GROMACS .gro file of C-alpha atoms in nm:
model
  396
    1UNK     CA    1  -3.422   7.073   1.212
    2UNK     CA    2  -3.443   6.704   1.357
    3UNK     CA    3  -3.306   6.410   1.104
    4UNK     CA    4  -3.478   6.093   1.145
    5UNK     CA    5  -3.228   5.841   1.143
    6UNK     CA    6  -3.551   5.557   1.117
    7UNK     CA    7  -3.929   5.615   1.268
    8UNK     CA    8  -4.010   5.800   1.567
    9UNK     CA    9  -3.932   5.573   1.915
   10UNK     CA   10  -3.595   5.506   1.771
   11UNK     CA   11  -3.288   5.698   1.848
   12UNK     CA   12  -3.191   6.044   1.664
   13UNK     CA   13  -2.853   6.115   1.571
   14UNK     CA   14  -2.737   6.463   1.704
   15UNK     CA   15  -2.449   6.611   1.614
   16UNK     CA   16  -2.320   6.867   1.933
   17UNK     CA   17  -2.006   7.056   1.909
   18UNK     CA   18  -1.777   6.812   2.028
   19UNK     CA   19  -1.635   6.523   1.857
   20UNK     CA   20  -1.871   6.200   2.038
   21UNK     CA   21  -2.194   6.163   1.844
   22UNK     CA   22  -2.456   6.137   2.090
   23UNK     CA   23  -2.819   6.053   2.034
   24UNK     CA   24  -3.176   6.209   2.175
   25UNK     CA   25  -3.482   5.999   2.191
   26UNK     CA   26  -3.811   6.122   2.237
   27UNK     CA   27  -3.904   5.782   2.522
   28UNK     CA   28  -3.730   5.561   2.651
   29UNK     CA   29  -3.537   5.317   2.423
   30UNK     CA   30  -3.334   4.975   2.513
   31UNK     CA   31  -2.971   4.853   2.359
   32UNK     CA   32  -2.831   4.554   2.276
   33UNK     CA   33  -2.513   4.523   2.506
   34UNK     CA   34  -2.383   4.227   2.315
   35UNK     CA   35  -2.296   4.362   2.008
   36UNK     CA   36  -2.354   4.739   1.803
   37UNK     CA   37  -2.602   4.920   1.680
   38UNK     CA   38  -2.677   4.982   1.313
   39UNK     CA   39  -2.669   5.336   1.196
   40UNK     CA   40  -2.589   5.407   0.816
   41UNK     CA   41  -2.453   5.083   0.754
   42UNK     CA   42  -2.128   5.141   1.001
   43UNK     CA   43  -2.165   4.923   1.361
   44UNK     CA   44  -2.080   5.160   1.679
   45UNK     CA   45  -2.007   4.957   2.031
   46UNK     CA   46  -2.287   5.052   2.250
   47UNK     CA   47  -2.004   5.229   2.517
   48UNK     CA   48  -2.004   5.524   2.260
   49UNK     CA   49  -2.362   5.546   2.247
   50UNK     CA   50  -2.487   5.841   2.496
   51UNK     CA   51  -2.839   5.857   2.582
   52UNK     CA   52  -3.011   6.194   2.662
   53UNK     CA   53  -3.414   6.203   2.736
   54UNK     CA   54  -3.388   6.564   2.853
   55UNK     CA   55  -3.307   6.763   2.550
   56UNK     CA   56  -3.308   6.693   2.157
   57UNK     CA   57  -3.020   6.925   1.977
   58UNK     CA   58  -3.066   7.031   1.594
   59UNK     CA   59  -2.824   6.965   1.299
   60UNK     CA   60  -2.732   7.193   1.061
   61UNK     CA   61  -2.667   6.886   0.800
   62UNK     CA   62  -2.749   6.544   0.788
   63UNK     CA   63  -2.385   6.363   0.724
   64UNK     CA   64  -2.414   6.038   0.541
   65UNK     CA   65  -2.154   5.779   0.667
   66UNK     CA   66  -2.041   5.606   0.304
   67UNK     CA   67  -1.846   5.295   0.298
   68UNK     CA   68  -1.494   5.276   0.197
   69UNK     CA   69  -1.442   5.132  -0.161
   70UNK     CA   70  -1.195   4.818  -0.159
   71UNK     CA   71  -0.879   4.899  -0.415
   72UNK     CA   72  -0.747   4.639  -0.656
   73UNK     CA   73  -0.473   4.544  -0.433
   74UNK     CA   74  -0.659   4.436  -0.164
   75UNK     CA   75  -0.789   4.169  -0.388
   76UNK     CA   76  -0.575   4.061  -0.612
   77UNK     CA   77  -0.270   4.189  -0.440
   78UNK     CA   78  -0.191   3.913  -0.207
   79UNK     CA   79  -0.349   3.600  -0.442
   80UNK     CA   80  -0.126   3.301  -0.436
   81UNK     CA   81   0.001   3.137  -0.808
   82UNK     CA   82  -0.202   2.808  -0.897
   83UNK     CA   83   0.028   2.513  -0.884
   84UNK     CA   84   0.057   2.284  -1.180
   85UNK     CA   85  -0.154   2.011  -0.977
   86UNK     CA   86  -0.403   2.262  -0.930
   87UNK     CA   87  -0.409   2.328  -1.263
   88UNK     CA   88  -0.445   1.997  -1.397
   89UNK     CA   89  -0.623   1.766  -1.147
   90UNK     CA   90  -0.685   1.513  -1.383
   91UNK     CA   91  -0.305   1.430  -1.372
   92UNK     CA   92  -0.378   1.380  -0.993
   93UNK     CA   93  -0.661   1.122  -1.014
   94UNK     CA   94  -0.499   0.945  -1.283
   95UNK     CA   95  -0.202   0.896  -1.083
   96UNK     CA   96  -0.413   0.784  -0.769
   97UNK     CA   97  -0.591   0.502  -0.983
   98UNK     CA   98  -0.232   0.382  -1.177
   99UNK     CA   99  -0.141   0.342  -0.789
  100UNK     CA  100  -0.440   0.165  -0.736
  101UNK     CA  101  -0.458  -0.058  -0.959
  102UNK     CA  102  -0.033  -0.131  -0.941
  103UNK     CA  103  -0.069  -0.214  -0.572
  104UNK     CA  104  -0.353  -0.443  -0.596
  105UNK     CA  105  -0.212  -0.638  -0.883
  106UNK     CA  106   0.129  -0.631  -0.707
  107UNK     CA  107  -0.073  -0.731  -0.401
  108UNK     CA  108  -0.262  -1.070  -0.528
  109UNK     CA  109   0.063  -1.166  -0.744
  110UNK     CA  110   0.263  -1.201  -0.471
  111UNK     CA  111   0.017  -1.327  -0.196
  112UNK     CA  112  -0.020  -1.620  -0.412
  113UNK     CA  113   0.346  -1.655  -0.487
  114UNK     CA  114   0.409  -1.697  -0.084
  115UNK     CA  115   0.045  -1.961  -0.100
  116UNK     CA  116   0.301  -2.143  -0.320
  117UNK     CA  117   0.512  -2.215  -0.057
  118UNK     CA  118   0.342  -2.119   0.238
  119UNK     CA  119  -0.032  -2.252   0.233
  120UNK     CA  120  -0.106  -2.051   0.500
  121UNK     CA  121  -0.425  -1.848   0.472
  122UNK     CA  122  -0.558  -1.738   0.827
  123UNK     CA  123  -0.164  -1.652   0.976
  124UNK     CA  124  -0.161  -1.451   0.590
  125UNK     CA  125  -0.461  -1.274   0.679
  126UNK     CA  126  -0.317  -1.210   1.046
  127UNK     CA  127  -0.028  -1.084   0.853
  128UNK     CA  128  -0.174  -0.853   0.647
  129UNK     CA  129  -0.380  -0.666   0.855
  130UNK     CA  130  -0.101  -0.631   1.105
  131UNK     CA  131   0.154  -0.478   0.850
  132UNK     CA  132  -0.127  -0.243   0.815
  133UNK     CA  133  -0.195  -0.162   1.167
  134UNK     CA  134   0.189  -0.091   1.189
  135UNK     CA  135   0.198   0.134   0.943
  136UNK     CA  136  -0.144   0.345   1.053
  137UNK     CA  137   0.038   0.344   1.405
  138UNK     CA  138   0.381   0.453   1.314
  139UNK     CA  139   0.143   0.754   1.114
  140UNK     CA  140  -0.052   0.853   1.399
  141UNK     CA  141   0.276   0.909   1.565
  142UNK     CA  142   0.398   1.151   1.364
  143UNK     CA  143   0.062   1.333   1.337
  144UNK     CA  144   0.033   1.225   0.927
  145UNK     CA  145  -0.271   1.175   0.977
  146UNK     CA  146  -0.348   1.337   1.338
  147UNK     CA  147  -0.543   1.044   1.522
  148UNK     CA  148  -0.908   1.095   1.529
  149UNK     CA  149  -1.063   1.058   1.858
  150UNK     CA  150  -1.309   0.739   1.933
  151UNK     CA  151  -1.553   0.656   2.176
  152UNK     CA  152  -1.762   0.385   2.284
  153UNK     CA  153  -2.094   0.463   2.087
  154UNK     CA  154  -1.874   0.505   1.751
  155UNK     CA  155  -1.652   0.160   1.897
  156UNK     CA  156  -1.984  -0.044   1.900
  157UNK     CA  157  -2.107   0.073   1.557
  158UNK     CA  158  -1.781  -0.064   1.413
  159UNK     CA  159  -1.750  -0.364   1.556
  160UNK     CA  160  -1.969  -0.510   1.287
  161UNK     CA  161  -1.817  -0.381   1.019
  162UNK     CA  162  -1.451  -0.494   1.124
  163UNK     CA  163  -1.629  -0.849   1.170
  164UNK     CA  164  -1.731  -0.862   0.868
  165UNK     CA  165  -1.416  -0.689   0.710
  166UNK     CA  166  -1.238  -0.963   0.910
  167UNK     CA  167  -1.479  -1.319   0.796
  168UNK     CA  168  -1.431  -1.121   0.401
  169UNK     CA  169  -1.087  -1.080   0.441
  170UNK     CA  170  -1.005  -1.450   0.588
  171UNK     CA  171  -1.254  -1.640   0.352
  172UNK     CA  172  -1.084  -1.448   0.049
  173UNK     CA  173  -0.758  -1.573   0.121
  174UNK     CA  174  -0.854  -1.892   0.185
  175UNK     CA  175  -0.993  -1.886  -0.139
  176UNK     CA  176  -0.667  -1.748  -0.289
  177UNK     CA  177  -0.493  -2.046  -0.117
  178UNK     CA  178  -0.703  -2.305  -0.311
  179UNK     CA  179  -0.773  -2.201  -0.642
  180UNK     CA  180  -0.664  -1.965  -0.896
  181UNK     CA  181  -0.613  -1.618  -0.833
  182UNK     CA  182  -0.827  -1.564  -1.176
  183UNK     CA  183  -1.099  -1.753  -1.076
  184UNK     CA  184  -1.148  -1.632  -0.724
  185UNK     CA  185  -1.213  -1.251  -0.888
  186UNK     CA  186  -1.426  -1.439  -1.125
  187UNK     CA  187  -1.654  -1.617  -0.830
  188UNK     CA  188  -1.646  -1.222  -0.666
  189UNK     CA  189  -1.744  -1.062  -0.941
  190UNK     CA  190  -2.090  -1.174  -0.785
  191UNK     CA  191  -2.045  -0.936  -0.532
  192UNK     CA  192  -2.337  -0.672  -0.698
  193UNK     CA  193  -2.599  -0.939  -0.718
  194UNK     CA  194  -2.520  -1.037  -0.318
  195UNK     CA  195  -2.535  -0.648  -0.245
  196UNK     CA  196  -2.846  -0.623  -0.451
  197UNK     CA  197  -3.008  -0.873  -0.296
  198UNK     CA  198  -2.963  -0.721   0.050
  199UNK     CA  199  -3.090  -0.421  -0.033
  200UNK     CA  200  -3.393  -0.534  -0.177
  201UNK     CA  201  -3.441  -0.823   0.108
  202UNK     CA  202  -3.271  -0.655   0.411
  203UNK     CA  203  -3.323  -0.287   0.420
  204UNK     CA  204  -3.631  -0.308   0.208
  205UNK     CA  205  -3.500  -0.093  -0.085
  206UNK     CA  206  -3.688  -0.087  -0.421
  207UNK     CA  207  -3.423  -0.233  -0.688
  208UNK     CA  208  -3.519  -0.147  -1.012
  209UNK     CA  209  -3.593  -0.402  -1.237
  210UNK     CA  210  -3.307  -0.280  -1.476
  211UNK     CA  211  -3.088  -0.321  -1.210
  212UNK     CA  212  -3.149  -0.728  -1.180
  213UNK     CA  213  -3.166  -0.793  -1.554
  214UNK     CA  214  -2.826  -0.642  -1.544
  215UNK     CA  215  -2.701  -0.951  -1.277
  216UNK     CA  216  -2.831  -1.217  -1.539
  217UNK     CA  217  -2.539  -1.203  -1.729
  218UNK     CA  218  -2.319  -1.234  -1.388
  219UNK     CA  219  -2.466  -1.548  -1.284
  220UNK     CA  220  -2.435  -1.690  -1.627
  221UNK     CA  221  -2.080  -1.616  -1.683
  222UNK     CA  222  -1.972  -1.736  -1.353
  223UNK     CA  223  -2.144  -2.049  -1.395
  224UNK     CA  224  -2.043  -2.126  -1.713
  225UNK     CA  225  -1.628  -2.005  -1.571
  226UNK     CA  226  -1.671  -2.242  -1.270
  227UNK     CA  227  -1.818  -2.530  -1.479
  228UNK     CA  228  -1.519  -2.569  -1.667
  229UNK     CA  229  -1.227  -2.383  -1.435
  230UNK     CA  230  -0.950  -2.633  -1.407
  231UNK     CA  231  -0.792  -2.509  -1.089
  232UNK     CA  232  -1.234  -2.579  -0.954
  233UNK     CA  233  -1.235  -2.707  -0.602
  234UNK     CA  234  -1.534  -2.632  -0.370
  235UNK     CA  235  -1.335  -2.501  -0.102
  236UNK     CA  236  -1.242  -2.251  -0.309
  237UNK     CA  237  -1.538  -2.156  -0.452
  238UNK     CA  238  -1.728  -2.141  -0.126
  239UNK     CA  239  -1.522  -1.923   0.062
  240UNK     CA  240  -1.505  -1.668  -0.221
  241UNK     CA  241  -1.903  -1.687  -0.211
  242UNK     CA  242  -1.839  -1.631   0.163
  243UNK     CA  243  -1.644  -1.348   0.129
  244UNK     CA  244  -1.923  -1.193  -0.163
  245UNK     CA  245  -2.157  -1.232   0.188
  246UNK     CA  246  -1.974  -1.104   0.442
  247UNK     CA  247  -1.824  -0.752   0.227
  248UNK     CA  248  -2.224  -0.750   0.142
  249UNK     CA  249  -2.288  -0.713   0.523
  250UNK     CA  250  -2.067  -0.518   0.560
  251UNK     CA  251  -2.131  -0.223   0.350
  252UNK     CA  252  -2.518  -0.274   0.514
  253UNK     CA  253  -2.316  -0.192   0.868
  254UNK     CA  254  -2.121   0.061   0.712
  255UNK     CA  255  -2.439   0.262   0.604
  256UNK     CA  256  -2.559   0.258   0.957
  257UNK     CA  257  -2.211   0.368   1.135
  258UNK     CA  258  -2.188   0.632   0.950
  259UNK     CA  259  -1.980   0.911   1.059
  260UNK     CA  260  -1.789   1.226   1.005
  261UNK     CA  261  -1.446   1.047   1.079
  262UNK     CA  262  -1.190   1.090   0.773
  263UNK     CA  263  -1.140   0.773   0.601
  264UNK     CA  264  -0.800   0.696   0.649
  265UNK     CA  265  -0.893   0.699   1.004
  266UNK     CA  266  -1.178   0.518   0.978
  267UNK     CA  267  -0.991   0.236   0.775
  268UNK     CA  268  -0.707   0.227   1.071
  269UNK     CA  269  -0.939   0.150   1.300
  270UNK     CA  270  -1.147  -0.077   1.161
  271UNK     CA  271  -0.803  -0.258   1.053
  272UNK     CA  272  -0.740  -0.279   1.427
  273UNK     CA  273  -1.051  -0.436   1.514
  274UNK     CA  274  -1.039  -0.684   1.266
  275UNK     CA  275  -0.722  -0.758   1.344
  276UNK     CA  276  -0.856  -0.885   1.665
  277UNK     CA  277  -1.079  -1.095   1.552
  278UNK     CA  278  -0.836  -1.263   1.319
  279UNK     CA  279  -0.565  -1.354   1.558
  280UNK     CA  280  -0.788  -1.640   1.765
  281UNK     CA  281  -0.863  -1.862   1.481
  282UNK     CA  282  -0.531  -1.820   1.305
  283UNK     CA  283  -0.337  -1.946   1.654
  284UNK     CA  284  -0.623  -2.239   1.700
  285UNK     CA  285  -0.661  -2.328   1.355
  286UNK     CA  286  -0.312  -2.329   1.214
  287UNK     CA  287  -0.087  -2.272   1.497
  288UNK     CA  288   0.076  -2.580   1.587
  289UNK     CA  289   0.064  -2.676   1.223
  290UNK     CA  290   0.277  -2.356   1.202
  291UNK     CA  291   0.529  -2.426   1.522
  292UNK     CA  292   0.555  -2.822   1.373
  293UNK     CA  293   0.678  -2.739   1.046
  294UNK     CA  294   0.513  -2.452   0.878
  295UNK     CA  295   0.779  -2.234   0.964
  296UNK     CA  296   1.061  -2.422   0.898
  297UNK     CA  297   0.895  -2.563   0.565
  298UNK     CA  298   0.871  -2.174   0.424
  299UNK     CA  299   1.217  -2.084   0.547
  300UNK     CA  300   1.390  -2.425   0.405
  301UNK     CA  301   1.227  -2.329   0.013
  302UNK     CA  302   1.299  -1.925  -0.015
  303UNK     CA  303   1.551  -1.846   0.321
  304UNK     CA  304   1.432  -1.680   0.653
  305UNK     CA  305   1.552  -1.320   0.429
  306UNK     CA  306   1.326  -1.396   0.167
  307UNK     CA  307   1.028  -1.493   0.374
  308UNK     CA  308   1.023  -1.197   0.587
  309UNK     CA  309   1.060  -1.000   0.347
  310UNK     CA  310   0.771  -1.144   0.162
  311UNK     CA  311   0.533  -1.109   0.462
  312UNK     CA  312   0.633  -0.757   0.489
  313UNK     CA  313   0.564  -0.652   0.164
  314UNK     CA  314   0.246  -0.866   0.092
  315UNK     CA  315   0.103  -0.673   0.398
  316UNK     CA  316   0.212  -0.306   0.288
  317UNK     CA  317   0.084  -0.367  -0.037
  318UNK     CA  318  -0.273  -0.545   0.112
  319UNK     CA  319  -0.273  -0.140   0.286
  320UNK     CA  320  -0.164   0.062   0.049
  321UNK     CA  321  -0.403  -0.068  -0.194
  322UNK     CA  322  -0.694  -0.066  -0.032
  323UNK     CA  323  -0.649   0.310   0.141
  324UNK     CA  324  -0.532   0.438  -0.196
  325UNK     CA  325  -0.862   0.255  -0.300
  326UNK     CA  326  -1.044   0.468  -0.082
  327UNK     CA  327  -0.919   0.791  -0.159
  328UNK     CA  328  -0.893   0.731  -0.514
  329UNK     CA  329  -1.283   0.665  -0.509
  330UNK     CA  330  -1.331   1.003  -0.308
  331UNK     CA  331  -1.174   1.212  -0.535
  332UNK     CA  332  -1.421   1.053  -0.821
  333UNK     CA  333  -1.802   1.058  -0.903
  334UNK     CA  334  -2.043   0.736  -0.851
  335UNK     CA  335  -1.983   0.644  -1.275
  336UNK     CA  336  -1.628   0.677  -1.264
  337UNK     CA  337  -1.617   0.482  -0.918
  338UNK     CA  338  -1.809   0.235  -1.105
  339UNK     CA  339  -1.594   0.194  -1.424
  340UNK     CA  340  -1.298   0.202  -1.248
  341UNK     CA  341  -1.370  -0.127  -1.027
  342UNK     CA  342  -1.467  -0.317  -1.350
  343UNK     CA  343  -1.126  -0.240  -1.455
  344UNK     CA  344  -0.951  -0.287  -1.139
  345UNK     CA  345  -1.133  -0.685  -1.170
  346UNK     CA  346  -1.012  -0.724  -1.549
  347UNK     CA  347  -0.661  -0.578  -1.502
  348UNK     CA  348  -0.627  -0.825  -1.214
  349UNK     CA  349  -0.729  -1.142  -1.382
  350UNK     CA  350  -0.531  -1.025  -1.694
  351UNK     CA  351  -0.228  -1.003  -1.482
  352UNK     CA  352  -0.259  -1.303  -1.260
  353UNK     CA  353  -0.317  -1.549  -1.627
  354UNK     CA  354  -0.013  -1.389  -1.735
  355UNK     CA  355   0.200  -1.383  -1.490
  356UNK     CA  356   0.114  -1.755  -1.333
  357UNK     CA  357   0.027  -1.899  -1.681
  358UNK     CA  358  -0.291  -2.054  -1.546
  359UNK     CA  359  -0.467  -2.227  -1.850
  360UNK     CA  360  -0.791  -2.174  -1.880
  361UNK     CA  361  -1.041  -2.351  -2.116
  362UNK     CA  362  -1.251  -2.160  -2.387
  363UNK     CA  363  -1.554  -2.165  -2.201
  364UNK     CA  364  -1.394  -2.028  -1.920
  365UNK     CA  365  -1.284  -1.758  -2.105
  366UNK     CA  366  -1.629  -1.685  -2.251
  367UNK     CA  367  -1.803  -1.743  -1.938
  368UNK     CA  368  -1.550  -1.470  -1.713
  369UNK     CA  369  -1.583  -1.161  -1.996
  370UNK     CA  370  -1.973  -1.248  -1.960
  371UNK     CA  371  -1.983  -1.171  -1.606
  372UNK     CA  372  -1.673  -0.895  -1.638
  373UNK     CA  373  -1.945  -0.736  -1.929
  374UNK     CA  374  -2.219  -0.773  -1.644
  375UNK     CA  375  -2.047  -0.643  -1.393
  376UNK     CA  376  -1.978  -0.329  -1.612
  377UNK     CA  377  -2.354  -0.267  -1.705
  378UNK     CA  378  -2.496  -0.335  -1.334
  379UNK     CA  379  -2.223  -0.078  -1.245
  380UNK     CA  380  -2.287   0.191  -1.477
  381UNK     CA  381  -2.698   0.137  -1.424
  382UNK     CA  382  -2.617   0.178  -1.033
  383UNK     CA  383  -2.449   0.459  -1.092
  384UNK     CA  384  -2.671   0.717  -1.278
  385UNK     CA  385  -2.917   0.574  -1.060
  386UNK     CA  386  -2.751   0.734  -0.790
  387UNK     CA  387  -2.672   1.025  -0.932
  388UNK     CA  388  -2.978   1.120  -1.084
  389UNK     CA  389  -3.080   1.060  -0.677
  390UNK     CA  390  -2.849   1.331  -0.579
  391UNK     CA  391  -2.928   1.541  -0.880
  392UNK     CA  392  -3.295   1.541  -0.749
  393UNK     CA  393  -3.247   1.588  -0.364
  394UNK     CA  394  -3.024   1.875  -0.469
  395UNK     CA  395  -3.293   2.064  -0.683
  396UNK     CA  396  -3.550   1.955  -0.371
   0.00000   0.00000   0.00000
């Protein structure tokens, strides 16, 4: 009696007297020499498979091939214990944005603490981005992380964004230099309306109208904080809005080199590039200034200890911040990315008044939670803006 194993034209399992299976067909049939054939669920390699178009042999019993149960051990046997980190991420996160938020306070304390004595802003901004490039060097070197490759294509899409990390970077501490470290975060606190602005003007984005009734409150607290800021010089304030423009520009260039690189690596490199581009006007600009007496200036107030040791640090911390920055704000979603710059902004300002006891007038005080509150509702709008995006392209 013949057992179909499918439909007629496709092989019929046999069963002879010795131990190979072997199959009769009624015409001629093909196999897949790449890989097995199906039969019963259990894949046989096509070597085993012996084709006979002469005879077709009869089974007493059709054997059904079952598949072999897993046992509890298999599954569970070999399961590794869940660490206490693993248990409690939260404890993680929190401990990347106390970092965070430690360095960059840390960071803008004592970068104006060395402005004090050393008025230096592009050989600062050399410095700090060359700390940096140290440090991603030194980890490349001992694999943690491995160094991601880079070619030209991905070399040309950064370019622009290391410019523009570079003209943000070098306008900021200029900025720094001149004014109060309070009111420089005050004047880039208009960094959303810049971005919004861009996106509505540059790549042609619709920006909700929520969105820009948000910014009001921006604009009006910074001009009411710069109205009355005693530490107000225009050389300050225009290289902060400077900076607002070129970190703008460069998150547009950011969105079109975008790539599959890790961000640590991606930050090393573009720290590299931008190093570049710092180094010519920091040797034109305030190099012989720095040869004539600079130098000598810094290491007559504090000791030549004391100053390298400040330039060291002030660059480590400039990193550390930002890369624990940018893998705090992985770790996160777009609302708590959001909330946690606002805070980042007031814990800064908070710090710097205290620590430098900058006096600031009433209506300065009025004028920088105005823009502080803005800055917190433009943020949280943005935000479940962008998720409810995701949310949507995820259901699509």
């Amino acid at each position: 009696m013949e057992s179909r194993v499918i439909s007629s034209g496709i092989p019929r399992l046999t069963k002879p007297a010795g131990r190979i299976t072997t199959f009769a067909v009624s015409s001629p049939a093909t196999f897949n020499t790449n890989g097995g054939n199906l039969v019963w669920g259990r894949q046989l390699r096509p070597t085993l498979l012996n084709l006979d178009h002469s005879s077709i042999s009869k089974t007493p019993k059709r054997e059904v091939l079952k598949p072999c149960t897993a046992t509890a051990s298999d599954s569970a046997g070999d399961a590794a214990p869940v660490g206490f980190f693993a248990k409690y991420p939260w404890l993680v996160t929190g401990f990347f944005f106390f970092m965070w938020y430690f360095l960059n306070v840390i960071f803008n304390i004592l970068n104006k603490k060395i402005y004090n004595y050393f008025p230096y802003p592009y050989f600062m901004s050399v410095i700090h981005l060359a700390v940096g490039v140290v440090y991603c060097l030194g980890s490349w070197t001992v694999g943690l992380p491995k160094r991601a490759p880079i070619d030209s294509n991905l070399l040309k899409l950064l370019i622009p964004v290391a410019f523009c990390h570079a003209l943000g970077h070098v306008t900021s501490n200029i900025s720094f230099a001149a004014v109060a470290v309070s009111f420089t975060h005050t004047i880039k606190a208009l960094e959303p309306f810049f971005n919004a602005a861009a996106s509505q003007f540059i790549l042609g984005q619709s920006i909700p109208i929520t969105l820009w009734l948000s910014l009001a409150p921006v604009v009006i607290g910074v001009s009411m904080a710069s109205l009355t800021e005693l530490s107000f010089n225009w050389l300050g304030f225009i290289s902060a809005m400077i900076s607002n423009i070129s970190f703008t520009y460069r998150s547009i260039y950011s969105k079109k080199a975008m790539t599959d690189m890790d961000s640590t690596n991606l930050y090393a490199y573009i720290s590299i590039i931008a190093l570049l581009f710092c180094i010519p006007p920091a040797v034109i600009l305030e190099g012989p200034q720095l040869l004539k007496h600079g130098f000598n200036d810094a290491i007559a107030k504090v000791g030549l200890t004391k100053f390298l040791t400040d330039l060291f640090w002030v660059g480590m911390f400039y990193h550390l911040y930002n890369q624990l920055a940018t893998n705090t704000l992985e770790r996160v979603a777009p609302l708590t990315h959001a909330v946690g710059n606002v805070l980042k902004r007031v814990f800064v300002i908070g710090f710097s008044i205290v620590v430098f006891g900058n006096k600031i007038s009433t209506q300065t005080a009025i004028g920088t939670s105005i823009a502080i509150a803005g800055v917190a509702i433009y943020s949280l709008i943005k935000a479940k803006i962008e998720e409810e995006k995701r949310v949507s392209q995820k259901s699509i």
